[in-house]
Amino acid sequence: MSQLRDRNFQNLINFSINEHVELLAEKIGAKCLVSSEVSRLANDKLKLKQFLEKSGLPTVDGVYTSDPAIIALYFSKEDHYFFKDPHSVSGYGFWSNYNNTLEQILSEYNGHDIIIERVIEKESSPSIQFLIYEEFGVKHACIFGFTDQILE
């Protein structure tokens, strides 16, 4: 901890839903630029899907539900479906009716809402990741990553 303090970090950026980064920032006297709460809200796939639907914007075919019977119905379809925890990230919290058992999915989602979407085969989606922050009253934007997500 003293080595981190000695480095005199002014800011830490929290890229995950993890309050430990905020605690670390506090302990070393730095400012946490993105709170775990902001990360949690930004990564909430259920709220995003609901917003897109309410706004009349396109979404991937599917539903969100907490009903085990509806989950079982989609699991038994021949089409390939993803079953996603609303806070899933980097492959964690994703299940598939091609790669998992129904029992695995039902035991993992714990009765909470789950998003069920048809897999789009062989499509890609470029993603630019950026940070917008304010320092000394001036807003800044910083691009920090590019990814291309391919579902195959």
mmCIF file of N, CA and C in Angstrom, residues 39-92:
data_model
loop_
_atom_site.group_PDB
_atom_site.id
_atom_site.type_symbol
_atom_site.label_atom_id
_atom_site.label_comp_id
_atom_site.label_asym_id
_atom_site.label_seq_id
_atom_site.Cartn_x
_atom_site.Cartn_y
_atom_site.Cartn_z
ATOM 1 N N SER A 39 -20.418 1.962 -13.180
ATOM 2 C CA SER A 39 -20.077 0.788 -13.997
ATOM 3 C C SER A 39 -21.227 -0.205 -14.019
ATOM 4 N N ARG A 40 -21.852 -0.417 -12.857
ATOM 5 C CA ARG A 40 -22.972 -1.358 -12.779
ATOM 6 C C ARG A 40 -24.119 -0.890 -13.667
ATOM 7 N N LEU A 41 -24.455 0.386 -13.592
ATOM 8 C CA LEU A 41 -25.540 0.916 -14.420
ATOM 9 C C LEU A 41 -25.190 0.876 -15.904
ATOM 10 N N ALA A 42 -23.959 1.201 -16.247
ATOM 11 C CA ALA A 42 -23.534 1.208 -17.650
ATOM 12 C C ALA A 42 -23.531 -0.192 -18.243
ATOM 13 N N ASN A 43 -23.328 -1.205 -17.413
ATOM 14 C CA ASN A 43 -23.265 -2.583 -17.897
ATOM 15 C C ASN A 43 -24.576 -3.339 -17.735
ATOM 16 N N ASP A 44 -25.640 -2.674 -17.334
ATOM 17 C CA ASP A 44 -26.919 -3.344 -17.102
ATOM 18 C C ASP A 44 -27.622 -3.592 -18.437
ATOM 19 N N LYS A 45 -27.468 -4.801 -18.949
ATOM 20 C CA LYS A 45 -28.016 -5.149 -20.261
ATOM 21 C C LYS A 45 -29.542 -5.171 -20.273
ATOM 22 N N LEU A 46 -30.160 -5.468 -19.140
ATOM 23 C CA LEU A 46 -31.619 -5.477 -19.071
ATOM 24 C C LEU A 46 -32.167 -4.057 -19.199
ATOM 25 N N LYS A 47 -31.597 -3.116 -18.461
ATOM 26 C CA LYS A 47 -32.060 -1.720 -18.567
ATOM 27 C C LYS A 47 -31.824 -1.176 -19.977
ATOM 28 N N LEU A 48 -30.707 -1.557 -20.589
ATOM 29 C CA LEU A 48 -30.430 -1.121 -21.955
ATOM 30 C C LEU A 48 -31.479 -1.679 -22.912
ATOM 31 N N LYS A 49 -31.781 -2.971 -22.802
ATOM 32 C CA LYS A 49 -32.776 -3.586 -23.685
ATOM 33 C C LYS A 49 -34.142 -2.922 -23.495
ATOM 34 N N GLN A 50 -34.537 -2.670 -22.247
ATOM 35 C CA GLN A 50 -35.814 -2.015 -21.976
ATOM 36 C C GLN A 50 -35.835 -0.599 -22.559
ATOM 37 N N PHE A 51 -34.739 0.131 -22.412
ATOM 38 C CA PHE A 51 -34.643 1.481 -22.969
ATOM 39 C C PHE A 51 -34.776 1.444 -24.491
ATOM 40 N N LEU A 52 -34.057 0.528 -25.148
ATOM 41 C CA LEU A 52 -34.116 0.437 -26.606
ATOM 42 C C LEU A 52 -35.526 0.111 -27.073
ATOM 43 N N GLU A 53 -36.189 -0.824 -26.388
ATOM 44 C CA GLU A 53 -37.556 -1.191 -26.768
ATOM 45 C C GLU A 53 -38.514 -0.015 -26.585
ATOM 46 N N LYS A 54 -38.418 0.682 -25.453
ATOM 47 C CA LYS A 54 -39.290 1.839 -25.199
ATOM 48 C C LYS A 54 -39.052 2.948 -26.210
ATOM 49 N N SER A 55 -37.833 3.045 -26.702
ATOM 50 C CA SER A 55 -37.474 4.097 -27.660
ATOM 51 C C SER A 55 -37.771 3.695 -29.099
ATOM 52 N N GLY A 56 -38.280 2.479 -29.294
ATOM 53 C CA GLY A 56 -38.582 2.015 -30.641
ATOM 54 C C GLY A 56 -37.349 1.678 -31.454
ATOM 55 N N LEU A 57 -36.235 1.438 -30.784
ATOM 56 C CA LEU A 57 -34.986 1.105 -31.474
ATOM 57 C C LEU A 57 -34.850 -0.406 -31.603
ATOM 58 N N PRO A 58 -34.114 -0.868 -32.599
ATOM 59 C CA PRO A 58 -34.010 -2.313 -32.822
ATOM 60 C C PRO A 58 -33.231 -3.019 -31.711
ATOM 61 N N THR A 59 -33.638 -4.238 -31.434
ATOM 62 C CA THR A 59 -32.936 -5.098 -30.482
ATOM 63 C C THR A 59 -32.841 -6.495 -31.087
ATOM 64 N N VAL A 60 -31.999 -7.307 -30.514
ATOM 65 C CA VAL A 60 -31.889 -8.700 -30.934
ATOM 66 C C VAL A 60 -33.164 -9.416 -30.509
ATOM 67 N N ASP A 61 -33.669 -10.324 -31.369
ATOM 68 C CA ASP A 61 -34.877 -11.080 -31.032
ATOM 69 C C ASP A 61 -34.710 -11.778 -29.694
ATOM 70 N N GLY A 62 -35.732 -11.686 -28.858
ATOM 71 C CA GLY A 62 -35.684 -12.371 -27.579
ATOM 72 C C GLY A 62 -36.583 -11.721 -26.553
ATOM 73 N N VAL A 63 -36.437 -12.170 -25.316
ATOM 74 C CA VAL A 63 -37.274 -11.704 -24.216
ATOM 75 C C VAL A 63 -36.421 -11.571 -22.962
ATOM 76 N N TYR A 64 -37.008 -10.999 -21.922
ATOM 77 C CA TYR A 64 -36.410 -11.072 -20.596
ATOM 78 C C TYR A 64 -37.488 -11.592 -19.662
ATOM 79 N N THR A 65 -37.076 -12.455 -18.738
ATOM 80 C CA THR A 65 -38.033 -13.127 -17.875
ATOM 81 C C THR A 65 -37.342 -13.678 -16.637
ATOM 82 N N SER A 66 -38.141 -13.976 -15.624
ATOM 83 C CA SER A 66 -37.650 -14.725 -14.470
ATOM 84 C C SER A 66 -38.430 -16.034 -14.337
ATOM 85 N N ASP A 67 -39.278 -16.320 -15.314
ATOM 86 C CA ASP A 67 -40.135 -17.509 -15.285
ATOM 87 C C ASP A 67 -39.385 -18.737 -15.806
ATOM 88 N N PRO A 68 -39.177 -19.758 -14.968
ATOM 89 C CA PRO A 68 -38.460 -20.962 -15.411
ATOM 90 C C PRO A 68 -39.122 -21.656 -16.602
ATOM 91 N N ALA A 69 -40.453 -21.559 -16.724
ATOM 92 C CA ALA A 69 -41.149 -22.201 -17.845
ATOM 93 C C ALA A 69 -40.781 -21.530 -19.169
ATOM 94 N N ILE A 70 -40.650 -20.218 -19.171
ATOM 95 C CA ILE A 70 -40.262 -19.504 -20.395
ATOM 96 C C ILE A 70 -38.806 -19.801 -20.732
ATOM 97 N N ILE A 71 -37.960 -19.866 -19.716
ATOM 98 C CA ILE A 71 -36.557 -20.229 -19.945
ATOM 99 C C ILE A 71 -36.481 -21.615 -20.570
ATOM 100 N N ALA A 72 -37.251 -22.568 -20.047
ATOM 101 C CA ALA A 72 -37.269 -23.937 -20.585
ATOM 102 C C ALA A 72 -37.795 -23.954 -22.018
ATOM 103 N N LEU A 73 -38.800 -23.119 -22.315
ATOM 104 C CA LEU A 73 -39.353 -23.047 -23.667
ATOM 105 C C LEU A 73 -38.287 -22.617 -24.669
ATOM 106 N N TYR A 74 -37.560 -21.545 -24.365
ATOM 107 C CA TYR A 74 -36.504 -21.079 -25.273
ATOM 108 C C TYR A 74 -35.344 -22.064 -25.325
ATOM 109 N N PHE A 75 -35.051 -22.709 -24.215
ATOM 110 C CA PHE A 75 -33.960 -23.682 -24.192
ATOM 111 C C PHE A 75 -34.252 -24.842 -25.146
ATOM 112 N N SER A 76 -35.518 -25.227 -25.260
ATOM 113 C CA SER A 76 -35.884 -26.387 -26.083
ATOM 114 C C SER A 76 -36.006 -26.063 -27.573
ATOM 115 N N LYS A 77 -35.909 -24.795 -27.956
ATOM 116 C CA LYS A 77 -36.011 -24.430 -29.374
ATOM 117 C C LYS A 77 -34.779 -24.897 -30.140
ATOM 118 N N GLU A 78 -34.957 -25.118 -31.438
ATOM 119 C CA GLU A 78 -33.827 -25.544 -32.274
ATOM 120 C C GLU A 78 -32.855 -24.405 -32.554
ATOM 121 N N ASP A 79 -33.351 -23.176 -32.622
ATOM 122 C CA ASP A 79 -32.462 -22.034 -32.844
ATOM 123 C C ASP A 79 -31.505 -21.895 -31.669
ATOM 124 N N HIS A 80 -30.380 -21.251 -31.922
ATOM 125 C CA HIS A 80 -29.357 -21.046 -30.900
ATOM 126 C C HIS A 80 -29.704 -19.789 -30.104
ATOM 127 N N TYR A 81 -29.797 -19.915 -28.786
ATOM 128 C CA TYR A 81 -30.118 -18.789 -27.913
ATOM 129 C C TYR A 81 -29.059 -18.615 -26.841
ATOM 130 N N PHE A 82 -28.805 -17.334 -26.501
ATOM 131 C CA PHE A 82 -27.994 -16.993 -25.335
ATOM 132 C C PHE A 82 -28.938 -16.644 -24.194
ATOM 133 N N PHE A 83 -28.571 -17.061 -23.013
ATOM 134 C CA PHE A 83 -29.276 -16.740 -21.780
ATOM 135 C C PHE A 83 -28.290 -15.896 -20.979
ATOM 136 N N LYS A 84 -28.619 -14.619 -20.763
ATOM 137 C CA LYS A 84 -27.629 -13.682 -20.222
ATOM 138 C C LYS A 84 -28.091 -13.069 -18.906
ATOM 139 N N ASP A 85 -27.198 -13.092 -17.947
ATOM 140 C CA ASP A 85 -27.391 -12.325 -16.724
ATOM 141 C C ASP A 85 -27.301 -10.852 -17.118
ATOM 142 N N PRO A 86 -28.178 -9.980 -16.600
ATOM 143 C CA PRO A 86 -28.129 -8.567 -16.987
ATOM 144 C C PRO A 86 -26.786 -7.884 -16.726
ATOM 145 N N HIS A 87 -25.979 -8.437 -15.833
ATOM 146 C CA HIS A 87 -24.676 -7.838 -15.528
ATOM 147 C C HIS A 87 -23.528 -8.703 -16.025
ATOM 148 N N SER A 88 -23.804 -9.541 -17.011
ATOM 149 C CA SER A 88 -22.759 -10.408 -17.557
ATOM 150 C C SER A 88 -21.702 -9.572 -18.270
ATOM 151 N N VAL A 89 -20.485 -10.093 -18.272
ATOM 152 C CA VAL A 89 -19.385 -9.374 -18.908
ATOM 153 C C VAL A 89 -18.292 -10.366 -19.287
ATOM 154 N N SER A 90 -17.692 -10.146 -20.439
ATOM 155 C CA SER A 90 -16.543 -10.942 -20.905
ATOM 156 C C SER A 90 -16.813 -12.443 -20.888
ATOM 157 N N GLY A 91 -18.015 -12.846 -21.223
ATOM 158 C CA GLY A 91 -18.338 -14.267 -21.282
ATOM 159 C C GLY A 91 -18.833 -14.858 -19.981
ATOM 160 N N TYR A 92 -18.696 -14.145 -18.875
ATOM 161 C CA TYR A 92 -19.206 -14.633 -17.597
ATOM 162 C C TYR A 92 -20.663 -14.226 -17.470
#
